[in-house]
PDB file of C-alpha atoms in Angstrom:
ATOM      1  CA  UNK A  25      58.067 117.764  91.092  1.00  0.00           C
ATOM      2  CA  UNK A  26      58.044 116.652  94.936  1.00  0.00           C
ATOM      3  CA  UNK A  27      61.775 117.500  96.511  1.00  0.00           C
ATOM      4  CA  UNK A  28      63.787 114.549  97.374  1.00  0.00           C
ATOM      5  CA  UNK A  29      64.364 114.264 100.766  1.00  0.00           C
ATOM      6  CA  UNK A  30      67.470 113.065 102.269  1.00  0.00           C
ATOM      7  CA  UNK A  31      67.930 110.755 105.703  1.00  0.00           C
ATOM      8  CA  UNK A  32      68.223 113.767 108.704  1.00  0.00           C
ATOM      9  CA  UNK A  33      71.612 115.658 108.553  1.00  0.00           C
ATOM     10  CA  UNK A  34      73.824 114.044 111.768  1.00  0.00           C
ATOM     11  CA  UNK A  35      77.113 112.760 112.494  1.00  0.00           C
ATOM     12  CA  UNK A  36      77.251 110.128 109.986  1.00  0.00           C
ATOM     13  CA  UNK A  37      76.160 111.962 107.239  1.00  0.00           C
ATOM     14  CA  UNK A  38      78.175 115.807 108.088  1.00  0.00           C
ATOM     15  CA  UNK A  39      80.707 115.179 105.413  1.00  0.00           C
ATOM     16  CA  UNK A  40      78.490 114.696 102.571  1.00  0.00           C
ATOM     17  CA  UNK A  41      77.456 118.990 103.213  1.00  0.00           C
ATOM     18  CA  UNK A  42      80.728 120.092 103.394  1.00  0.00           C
ATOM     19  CA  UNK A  43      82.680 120.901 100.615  1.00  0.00           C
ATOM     20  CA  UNK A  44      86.618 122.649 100.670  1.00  0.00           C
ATOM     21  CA  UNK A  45      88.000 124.224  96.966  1.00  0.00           C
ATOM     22  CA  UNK A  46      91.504 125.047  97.891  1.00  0.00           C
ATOM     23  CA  UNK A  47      91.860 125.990  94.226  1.00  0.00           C
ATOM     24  CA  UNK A  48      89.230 128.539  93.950  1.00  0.00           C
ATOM     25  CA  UNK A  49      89.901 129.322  98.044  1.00  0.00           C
ATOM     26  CA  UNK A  50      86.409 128.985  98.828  1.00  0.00           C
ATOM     27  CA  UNK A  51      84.403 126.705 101.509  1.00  0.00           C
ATOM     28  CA  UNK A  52      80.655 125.237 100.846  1.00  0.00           C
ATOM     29  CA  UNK A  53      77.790 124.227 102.920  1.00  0.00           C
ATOM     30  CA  UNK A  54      74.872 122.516 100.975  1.00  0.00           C
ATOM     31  CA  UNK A  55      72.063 122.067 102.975  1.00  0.00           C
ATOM     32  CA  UNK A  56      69.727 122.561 100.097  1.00  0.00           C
ATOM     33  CA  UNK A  57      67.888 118.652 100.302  1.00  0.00           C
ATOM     34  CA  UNK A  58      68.020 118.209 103.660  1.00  0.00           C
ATOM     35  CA  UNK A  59      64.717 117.515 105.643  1.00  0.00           C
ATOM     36  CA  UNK A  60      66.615 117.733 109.241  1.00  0.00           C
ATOM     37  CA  UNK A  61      69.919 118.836 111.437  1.00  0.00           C
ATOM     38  CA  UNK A  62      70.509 117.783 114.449  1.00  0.00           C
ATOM     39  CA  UNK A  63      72.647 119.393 117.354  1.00  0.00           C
ATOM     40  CA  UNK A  64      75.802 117.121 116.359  1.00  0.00           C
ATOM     41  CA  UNK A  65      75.712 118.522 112.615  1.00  0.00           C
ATOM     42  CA  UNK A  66      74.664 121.952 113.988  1.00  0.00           C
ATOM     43  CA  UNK A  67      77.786 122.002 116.000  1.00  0.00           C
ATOM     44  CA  UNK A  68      79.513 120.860 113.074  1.00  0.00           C
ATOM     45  CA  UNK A  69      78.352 123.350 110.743  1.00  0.00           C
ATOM     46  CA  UNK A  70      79.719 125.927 112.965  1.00  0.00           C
ATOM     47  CA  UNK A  71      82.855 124.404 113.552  1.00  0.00           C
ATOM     48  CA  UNK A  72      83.431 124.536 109.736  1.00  0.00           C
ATOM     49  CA  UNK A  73      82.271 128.089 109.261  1.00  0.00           C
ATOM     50  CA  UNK A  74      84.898 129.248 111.833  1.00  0.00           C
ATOM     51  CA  UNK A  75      87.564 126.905 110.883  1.00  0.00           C
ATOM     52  CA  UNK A  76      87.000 128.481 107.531  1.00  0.00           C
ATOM     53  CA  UNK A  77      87.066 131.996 108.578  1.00  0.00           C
ATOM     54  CA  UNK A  78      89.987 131.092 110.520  1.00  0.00           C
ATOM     55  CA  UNK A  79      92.376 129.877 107.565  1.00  0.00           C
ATOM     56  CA  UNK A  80      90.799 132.843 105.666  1.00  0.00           C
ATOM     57  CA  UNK A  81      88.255 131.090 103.493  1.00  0.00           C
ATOM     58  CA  UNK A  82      84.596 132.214 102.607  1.00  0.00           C
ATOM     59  CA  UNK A  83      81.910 130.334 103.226  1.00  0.00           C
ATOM     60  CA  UNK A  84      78.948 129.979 101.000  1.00  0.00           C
ATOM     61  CA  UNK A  85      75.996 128.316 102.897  1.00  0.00           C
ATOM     62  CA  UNK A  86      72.765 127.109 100.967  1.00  0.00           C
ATOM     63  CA  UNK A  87      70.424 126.899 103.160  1.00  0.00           C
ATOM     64  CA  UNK A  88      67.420 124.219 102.975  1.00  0.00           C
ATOM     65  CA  UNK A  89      64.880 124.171 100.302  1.00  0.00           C
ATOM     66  CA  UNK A  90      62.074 123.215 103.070  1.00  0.00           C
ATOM     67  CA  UNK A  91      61.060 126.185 104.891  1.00  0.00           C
ATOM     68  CA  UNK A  92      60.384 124.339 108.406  1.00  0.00           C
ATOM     69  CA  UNK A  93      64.047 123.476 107.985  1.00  0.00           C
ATOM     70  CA  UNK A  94      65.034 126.855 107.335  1.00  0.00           C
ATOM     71  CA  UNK A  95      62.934 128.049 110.261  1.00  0.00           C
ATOM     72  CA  UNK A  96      64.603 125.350 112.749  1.00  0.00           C
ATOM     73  CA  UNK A  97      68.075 126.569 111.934  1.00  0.00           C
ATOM     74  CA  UNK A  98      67.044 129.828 112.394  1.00  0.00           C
ATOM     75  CA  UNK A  99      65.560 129.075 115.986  1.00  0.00           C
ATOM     76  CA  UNK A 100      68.497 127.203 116.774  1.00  0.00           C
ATOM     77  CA  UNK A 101      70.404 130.536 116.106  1.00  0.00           C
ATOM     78  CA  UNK A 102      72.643 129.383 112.997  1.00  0.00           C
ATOM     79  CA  UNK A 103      72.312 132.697 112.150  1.00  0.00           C
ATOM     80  CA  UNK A 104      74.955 134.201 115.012  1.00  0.00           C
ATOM     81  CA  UNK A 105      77.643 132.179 113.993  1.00  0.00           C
ATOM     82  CA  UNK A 106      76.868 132.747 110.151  1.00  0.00           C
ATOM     83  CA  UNK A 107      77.156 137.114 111.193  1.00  0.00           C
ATOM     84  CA  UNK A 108      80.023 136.337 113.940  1.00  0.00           C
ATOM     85  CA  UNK A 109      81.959 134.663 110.884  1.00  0.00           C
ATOM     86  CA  UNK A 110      80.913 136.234 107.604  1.00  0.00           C
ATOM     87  CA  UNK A 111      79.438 133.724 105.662  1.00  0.00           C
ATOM     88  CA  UNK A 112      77.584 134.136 102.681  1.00  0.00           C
ATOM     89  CA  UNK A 113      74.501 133.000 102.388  1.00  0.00           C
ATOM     90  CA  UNK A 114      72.582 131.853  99.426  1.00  0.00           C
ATOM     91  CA  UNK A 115      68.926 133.064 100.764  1.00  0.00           C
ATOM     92  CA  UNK A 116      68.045 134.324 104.262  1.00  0.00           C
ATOM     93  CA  UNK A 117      67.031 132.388 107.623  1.00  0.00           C
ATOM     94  CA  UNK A 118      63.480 133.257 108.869  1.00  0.00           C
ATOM     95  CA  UNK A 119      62.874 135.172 111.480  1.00  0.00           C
ATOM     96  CA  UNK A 120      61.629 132.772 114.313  1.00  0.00           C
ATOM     97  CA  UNK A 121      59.899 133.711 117.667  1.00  0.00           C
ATOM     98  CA  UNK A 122      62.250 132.202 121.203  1.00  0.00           C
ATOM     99  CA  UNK A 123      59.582 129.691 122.659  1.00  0.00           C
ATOM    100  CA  UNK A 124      59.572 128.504 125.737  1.00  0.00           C
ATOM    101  CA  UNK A 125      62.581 128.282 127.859  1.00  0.00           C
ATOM    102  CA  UNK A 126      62.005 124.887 128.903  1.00  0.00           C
ATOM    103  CA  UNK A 127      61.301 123.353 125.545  1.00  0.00           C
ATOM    104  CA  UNK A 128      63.780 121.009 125.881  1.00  0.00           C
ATOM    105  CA  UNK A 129      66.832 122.164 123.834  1.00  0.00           C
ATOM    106  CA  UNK A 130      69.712 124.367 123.729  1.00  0.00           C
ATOM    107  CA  UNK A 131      70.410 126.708 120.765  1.00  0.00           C
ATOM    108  CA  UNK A 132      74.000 126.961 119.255  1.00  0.00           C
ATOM    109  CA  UNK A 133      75.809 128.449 121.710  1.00  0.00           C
ATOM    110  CA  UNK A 134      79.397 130.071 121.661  1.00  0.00           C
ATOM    111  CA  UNK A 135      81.524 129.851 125.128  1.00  0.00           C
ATOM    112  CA  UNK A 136      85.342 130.573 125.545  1.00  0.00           C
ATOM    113  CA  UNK A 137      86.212 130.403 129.023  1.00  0.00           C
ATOM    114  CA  UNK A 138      85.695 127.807 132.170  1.00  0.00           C
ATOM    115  CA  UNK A 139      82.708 130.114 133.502  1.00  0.00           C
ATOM    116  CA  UNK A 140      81.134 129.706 130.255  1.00  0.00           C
ATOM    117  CA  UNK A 141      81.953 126.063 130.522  1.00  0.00           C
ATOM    118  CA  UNK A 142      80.154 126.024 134.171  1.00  0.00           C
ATOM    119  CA  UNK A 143      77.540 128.340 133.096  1.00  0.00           C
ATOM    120  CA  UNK A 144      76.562 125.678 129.956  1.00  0.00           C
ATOM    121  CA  UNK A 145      76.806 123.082 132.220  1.00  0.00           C
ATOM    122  CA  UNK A 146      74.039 124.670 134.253  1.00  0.00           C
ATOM    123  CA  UNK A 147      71.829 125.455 131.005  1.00  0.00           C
ATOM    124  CA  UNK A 148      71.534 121.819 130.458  1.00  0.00           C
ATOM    125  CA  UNK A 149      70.116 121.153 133.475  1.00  0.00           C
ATOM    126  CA  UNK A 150      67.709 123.619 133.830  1.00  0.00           C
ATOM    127  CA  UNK A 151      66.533 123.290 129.976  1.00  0.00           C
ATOM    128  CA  UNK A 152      66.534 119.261 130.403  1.00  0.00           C
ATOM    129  CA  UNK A 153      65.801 118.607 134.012  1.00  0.00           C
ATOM    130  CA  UNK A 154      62.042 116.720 134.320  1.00  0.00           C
ATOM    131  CA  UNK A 155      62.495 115.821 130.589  1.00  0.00           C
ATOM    132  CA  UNK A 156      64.118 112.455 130.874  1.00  0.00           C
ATOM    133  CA  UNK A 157      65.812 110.138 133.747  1.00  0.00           C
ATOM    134  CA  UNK A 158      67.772 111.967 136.592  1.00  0.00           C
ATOM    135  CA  UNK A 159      70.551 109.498 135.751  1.00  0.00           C
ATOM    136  CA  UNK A 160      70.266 110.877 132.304  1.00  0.00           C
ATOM    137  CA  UNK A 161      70.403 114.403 133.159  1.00  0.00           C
ATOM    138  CA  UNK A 162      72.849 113.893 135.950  1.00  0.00           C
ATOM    139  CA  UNK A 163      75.388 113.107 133.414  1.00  0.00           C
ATOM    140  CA  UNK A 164      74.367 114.970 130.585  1.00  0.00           C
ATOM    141  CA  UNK A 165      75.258 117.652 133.349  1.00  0.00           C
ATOM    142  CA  UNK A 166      78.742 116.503 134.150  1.00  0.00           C
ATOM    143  CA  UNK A 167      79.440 115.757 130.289  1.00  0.00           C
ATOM    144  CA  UNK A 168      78.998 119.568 129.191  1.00  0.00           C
ATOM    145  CA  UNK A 169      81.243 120.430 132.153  1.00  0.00           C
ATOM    146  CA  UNK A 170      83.894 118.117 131.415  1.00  0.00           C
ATOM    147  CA  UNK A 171      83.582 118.792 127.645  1.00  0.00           C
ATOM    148  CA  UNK A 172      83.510 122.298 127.803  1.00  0.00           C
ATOM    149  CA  UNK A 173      86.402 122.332 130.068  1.00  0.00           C
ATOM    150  CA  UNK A 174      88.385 120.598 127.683  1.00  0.00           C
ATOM    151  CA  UNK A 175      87.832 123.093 124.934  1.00  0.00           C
ATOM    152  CA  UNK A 176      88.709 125.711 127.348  1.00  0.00           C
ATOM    153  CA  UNK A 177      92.142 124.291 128.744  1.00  0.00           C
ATOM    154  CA  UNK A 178      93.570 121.866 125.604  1.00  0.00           C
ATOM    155  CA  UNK A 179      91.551 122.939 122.473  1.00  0.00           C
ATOM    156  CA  UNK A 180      93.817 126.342 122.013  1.00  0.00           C
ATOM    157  CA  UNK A 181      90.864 127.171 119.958  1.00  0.00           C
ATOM    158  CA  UNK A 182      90.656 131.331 119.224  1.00  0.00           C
ATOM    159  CA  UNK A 183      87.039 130.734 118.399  1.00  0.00           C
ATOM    160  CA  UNK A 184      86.096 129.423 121.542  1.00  0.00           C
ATOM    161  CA  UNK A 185      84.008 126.208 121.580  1.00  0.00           C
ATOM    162  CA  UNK A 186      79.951 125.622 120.604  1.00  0.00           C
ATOM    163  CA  UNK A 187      77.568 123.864 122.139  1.00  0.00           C
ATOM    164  CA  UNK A 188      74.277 122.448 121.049  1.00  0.00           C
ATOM    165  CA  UNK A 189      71.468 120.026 122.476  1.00  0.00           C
ATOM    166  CA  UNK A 190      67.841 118.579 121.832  1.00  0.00           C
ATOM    167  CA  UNK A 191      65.183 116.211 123.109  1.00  0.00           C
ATOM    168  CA  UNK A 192      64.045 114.320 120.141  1.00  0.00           C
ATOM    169  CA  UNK A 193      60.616 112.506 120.012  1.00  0.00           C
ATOM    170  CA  UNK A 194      59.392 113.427 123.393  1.00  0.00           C
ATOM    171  CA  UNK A 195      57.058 110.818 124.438  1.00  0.00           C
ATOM    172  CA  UNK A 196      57.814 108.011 122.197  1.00  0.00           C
ATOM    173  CA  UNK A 197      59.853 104.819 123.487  1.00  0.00           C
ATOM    174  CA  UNK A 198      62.743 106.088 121.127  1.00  0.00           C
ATOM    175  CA  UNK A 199      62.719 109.383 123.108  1.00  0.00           C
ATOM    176  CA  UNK A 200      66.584 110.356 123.212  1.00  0.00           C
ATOM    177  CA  UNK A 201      68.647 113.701 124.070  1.00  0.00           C
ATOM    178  CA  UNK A 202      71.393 114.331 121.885  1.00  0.00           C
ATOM    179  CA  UNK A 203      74.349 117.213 123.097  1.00  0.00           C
ATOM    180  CA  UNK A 204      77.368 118.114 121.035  1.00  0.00           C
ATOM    181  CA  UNK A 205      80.383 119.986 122.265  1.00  0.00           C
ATOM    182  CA  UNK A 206      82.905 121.175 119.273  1.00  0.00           C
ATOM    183  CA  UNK A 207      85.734 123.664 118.820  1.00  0.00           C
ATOM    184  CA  UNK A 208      88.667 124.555 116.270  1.00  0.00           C
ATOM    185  CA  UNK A 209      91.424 123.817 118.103  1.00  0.00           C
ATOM    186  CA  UNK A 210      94.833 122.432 117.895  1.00  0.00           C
ATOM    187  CA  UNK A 211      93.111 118.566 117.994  1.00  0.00           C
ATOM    188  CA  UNK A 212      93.219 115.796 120.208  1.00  0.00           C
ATOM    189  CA  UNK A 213      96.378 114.337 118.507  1.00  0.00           C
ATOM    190  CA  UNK A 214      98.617 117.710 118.548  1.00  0.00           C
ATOM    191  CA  UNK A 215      97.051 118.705 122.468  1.00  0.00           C
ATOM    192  CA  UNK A 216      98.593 114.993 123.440  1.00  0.00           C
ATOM    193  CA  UNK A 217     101.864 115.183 120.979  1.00  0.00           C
ATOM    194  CA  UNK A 218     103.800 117.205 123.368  1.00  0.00           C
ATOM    195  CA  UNK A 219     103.415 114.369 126.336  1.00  0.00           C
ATOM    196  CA  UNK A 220     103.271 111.396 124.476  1.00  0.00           C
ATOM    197  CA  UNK A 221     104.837 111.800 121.377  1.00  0.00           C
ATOM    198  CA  UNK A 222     103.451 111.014 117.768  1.00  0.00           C
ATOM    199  CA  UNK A 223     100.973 108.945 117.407  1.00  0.00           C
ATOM    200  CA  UNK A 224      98.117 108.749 114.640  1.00  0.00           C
ATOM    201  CA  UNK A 225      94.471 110.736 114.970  1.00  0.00           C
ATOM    202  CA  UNK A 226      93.094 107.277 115.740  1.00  0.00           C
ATOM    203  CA  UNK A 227      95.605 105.929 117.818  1.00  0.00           C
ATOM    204  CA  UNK A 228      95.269 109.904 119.775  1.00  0.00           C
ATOM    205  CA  UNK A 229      91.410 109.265 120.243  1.00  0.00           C
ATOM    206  CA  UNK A 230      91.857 105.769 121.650  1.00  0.00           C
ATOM    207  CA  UNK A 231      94.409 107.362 124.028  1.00  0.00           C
ATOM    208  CA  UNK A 232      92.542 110.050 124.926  1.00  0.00           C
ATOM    209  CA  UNK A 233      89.631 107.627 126.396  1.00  0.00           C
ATOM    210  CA  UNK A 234      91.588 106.040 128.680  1.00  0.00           C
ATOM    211  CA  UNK A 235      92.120 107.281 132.277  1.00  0.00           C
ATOM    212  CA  UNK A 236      94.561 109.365 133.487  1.00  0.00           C
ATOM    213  CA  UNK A 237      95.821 110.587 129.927  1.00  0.00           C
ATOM    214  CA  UNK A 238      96.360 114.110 129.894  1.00  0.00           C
ATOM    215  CA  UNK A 239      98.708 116.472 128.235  1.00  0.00           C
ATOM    216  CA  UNK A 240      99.228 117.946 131.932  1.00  0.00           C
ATOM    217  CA  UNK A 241     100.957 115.224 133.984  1.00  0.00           C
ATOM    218  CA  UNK A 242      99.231 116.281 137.272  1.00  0.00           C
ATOM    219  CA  UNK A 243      97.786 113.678 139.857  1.00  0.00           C
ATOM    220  CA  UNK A 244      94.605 113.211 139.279  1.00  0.00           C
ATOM    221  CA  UNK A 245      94.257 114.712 135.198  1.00  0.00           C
ATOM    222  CA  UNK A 246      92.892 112.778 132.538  1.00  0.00           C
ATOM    223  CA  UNK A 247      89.414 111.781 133.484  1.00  0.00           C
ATOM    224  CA  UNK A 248      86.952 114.076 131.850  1.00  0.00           C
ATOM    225  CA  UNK A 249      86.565 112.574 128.629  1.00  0.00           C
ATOM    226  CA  UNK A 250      87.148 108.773 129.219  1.00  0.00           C
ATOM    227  CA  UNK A 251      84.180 109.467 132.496  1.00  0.00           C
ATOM    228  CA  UNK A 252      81.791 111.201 130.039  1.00  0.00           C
ATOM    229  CA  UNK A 253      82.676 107.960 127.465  1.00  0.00           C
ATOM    230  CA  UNK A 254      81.507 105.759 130.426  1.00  0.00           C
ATOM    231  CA  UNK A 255      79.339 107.325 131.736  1.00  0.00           C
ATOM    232  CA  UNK A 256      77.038 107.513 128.614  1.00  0.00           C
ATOM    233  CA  UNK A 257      78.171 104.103 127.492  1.00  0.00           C
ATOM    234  CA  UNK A 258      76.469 102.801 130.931  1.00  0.00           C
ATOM    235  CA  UNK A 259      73.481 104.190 130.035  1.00  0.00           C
ATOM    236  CA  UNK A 260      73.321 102.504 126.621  1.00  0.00           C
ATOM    237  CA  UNK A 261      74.354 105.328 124.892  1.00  0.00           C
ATOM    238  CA  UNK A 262      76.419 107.232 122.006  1.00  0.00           C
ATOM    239  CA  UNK A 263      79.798 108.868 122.015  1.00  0.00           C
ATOM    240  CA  UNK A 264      80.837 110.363 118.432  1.00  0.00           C
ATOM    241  CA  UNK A 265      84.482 111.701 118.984  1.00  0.00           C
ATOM    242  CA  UNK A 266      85.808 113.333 115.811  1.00  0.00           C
ATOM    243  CA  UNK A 267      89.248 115.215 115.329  1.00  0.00           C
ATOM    244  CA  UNK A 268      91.112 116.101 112.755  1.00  0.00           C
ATOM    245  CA  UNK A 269      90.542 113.384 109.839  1.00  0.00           C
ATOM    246  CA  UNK A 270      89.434 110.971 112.418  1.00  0.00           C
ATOM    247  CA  UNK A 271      85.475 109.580 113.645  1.00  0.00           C
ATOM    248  CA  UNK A 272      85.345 107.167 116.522  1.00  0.00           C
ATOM    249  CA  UNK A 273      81.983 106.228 117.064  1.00  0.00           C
ATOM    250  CA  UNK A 274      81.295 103.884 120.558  1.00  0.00           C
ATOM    251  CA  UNK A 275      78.691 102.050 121.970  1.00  0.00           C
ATOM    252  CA  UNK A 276      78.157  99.849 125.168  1.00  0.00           C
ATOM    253  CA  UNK A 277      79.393  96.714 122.696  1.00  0.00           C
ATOM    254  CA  UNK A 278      81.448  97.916 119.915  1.00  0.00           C
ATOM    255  CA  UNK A 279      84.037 100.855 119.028  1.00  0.00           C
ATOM    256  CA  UNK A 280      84.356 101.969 115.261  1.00  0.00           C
ATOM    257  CA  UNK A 281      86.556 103.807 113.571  1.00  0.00           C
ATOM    258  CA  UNK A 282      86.567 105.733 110.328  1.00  0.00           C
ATOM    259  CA  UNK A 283      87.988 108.265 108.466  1.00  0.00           C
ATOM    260  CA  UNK A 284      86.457 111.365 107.302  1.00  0.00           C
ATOM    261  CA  UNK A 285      86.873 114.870 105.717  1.00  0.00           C
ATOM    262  CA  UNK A 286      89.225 116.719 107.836  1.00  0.00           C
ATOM    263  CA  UNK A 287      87.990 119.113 110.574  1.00  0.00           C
ATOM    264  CA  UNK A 288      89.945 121.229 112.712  1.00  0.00           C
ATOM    265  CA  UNK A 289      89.452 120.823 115.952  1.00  0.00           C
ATOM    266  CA  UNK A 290      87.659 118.103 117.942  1.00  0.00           C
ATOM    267  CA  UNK A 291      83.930 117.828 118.119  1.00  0.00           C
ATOM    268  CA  UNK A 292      82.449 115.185 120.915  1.00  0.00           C
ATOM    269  CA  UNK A 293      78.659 114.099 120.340  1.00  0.00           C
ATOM    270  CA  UNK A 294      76.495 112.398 122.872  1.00  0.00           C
ATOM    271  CA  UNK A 295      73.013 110.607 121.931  1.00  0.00           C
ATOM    272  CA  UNK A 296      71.341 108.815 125.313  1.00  0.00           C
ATOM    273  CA  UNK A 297      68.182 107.357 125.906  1.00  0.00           C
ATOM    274  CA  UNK A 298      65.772 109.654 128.132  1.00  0.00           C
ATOM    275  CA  UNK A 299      64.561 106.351 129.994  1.00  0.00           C
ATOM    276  CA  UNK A 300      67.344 103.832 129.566  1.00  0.00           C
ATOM    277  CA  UNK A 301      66.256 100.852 130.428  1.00  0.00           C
ATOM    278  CA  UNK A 302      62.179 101.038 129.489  1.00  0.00           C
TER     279      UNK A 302
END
């Protein structure tokens, strides 16, 4: 009997993987049918395995039934975050030979301080520079900065923060590059609370993308994320911005909202064209 294969594992399809029994005090990760991940949902899958560990749950990952699958994970280095956390896991990732260092992506990476933040910023360029647009990688650049310098000085995450990014369909005219930044943090609502009082998840993201809003009321704060939001938007892009119970998904034309399976901490996603434009 062929396997069924589900639409590629992303951000609008993370939830339906994850799975919380507060009864039985046990987390779940079913990747079992799924034919891809990409570096959103990786960065979300690692975000839930520490967030787990964190609040003292186990984790039981299965891992895809399709071997290439398997394999990917495995070269994206799922596997250090599944030993750095303790997670069980219901069969074992391949081991996978490191290609070339200029294939075009960035494996799951931990960071927990602003040189780490600098250092990532750095990786993306070098790993994505020649691969699309220098408009593209320009702010691809400045995005993993500014992201990872927000996990760094508001997340108050003890895990640090994780990183992932890819080139998908190189060559094709739907070439893209998506890069995800998550951590398990306190949460864009609770970071802002102190400042600006209560406010809904929702209501915390919207406020969050606009300039000069900050929980530190210094000249000149508050304009990492809402530049990295227009930067990408310029360039016909995608922002996913997810925290706590809260997805806000925005485009150059339209901002959604919806609510999902709560996360802690924030994760920001960002999917742009390598030749916007063409």
């Amino acid at each position: 009997m062929p396997i069924h294969r589900r639409p590629g594992l992303d951000a609008s399809r993370l939830d339906g993987v994850l799975s919380l029994d507060l009864d039985r005090g046990v987390a779940g990760i079913d990747l079992a049918q799924e034919s891809f991940v990409d570096a959103y949902a990786l960065v979300g899958l690692a975000c839930f395995i520490a967030s787990a560990a964190r609040d003292g749950l186990p984790v039981r990952l299965v891992l895809p039934e399709d071997p290439d699958v398997r394999s990917w994970l495995s070269r994206m280095h799922l596997g250090a975050v599944i030993d750095a956390f303790g997670a069980w896991v219901e069969g074992a990732l391949p081991r996978v030979p490191e290609r070339d260092r200029r294939d075009t992506l960035i494996e799951l990476e931990r960071f927990d301080d602003a040189h780490g933040s600098d250092r990532l910023a750095s990786f993306v360029w070098e790993r994505l520079e020649g691969g699309a647009d220098g408009e593209v990688v320009n702010q691809l650049f400045e995005a993993t900065g500014e992201l990872g310098l927000n996990v760094v000085e508001h997340a108050g995450s003890p895990a640090g923060g994780f990183v992932a990014a890819q080139r998908y369909k190189a060559g094709m005219p739907e070439e893209r590059i998506i890069v995800a930044v998550g951590d398990v943090g306190v949460g864009i609502r609770e970071s802002l609370r102190p400042r600006y009082g209560d406010m809904t998840e929702g209501e915390a993201i919207r406020r969050a993308i606009q300039w000069h809003v900050s929980r530190i009321p210094d000249e000149g704060r508050g304009q990492g994320l809402p530049g990295v939001v227009d930067g990408v938007r310029g360039l016909d892009g995608v922002v996913w911005i997810r925290s706590g119970a809260v997805s806000r998904k925005i485009t150059r034309r339209r901002e959604t909202t919806s609510e999902v399976s709560r996360l802690q901490g924030t994760i920001v996603g960002a999917r742009l064209p390598c030749r916007p434009g063409r």
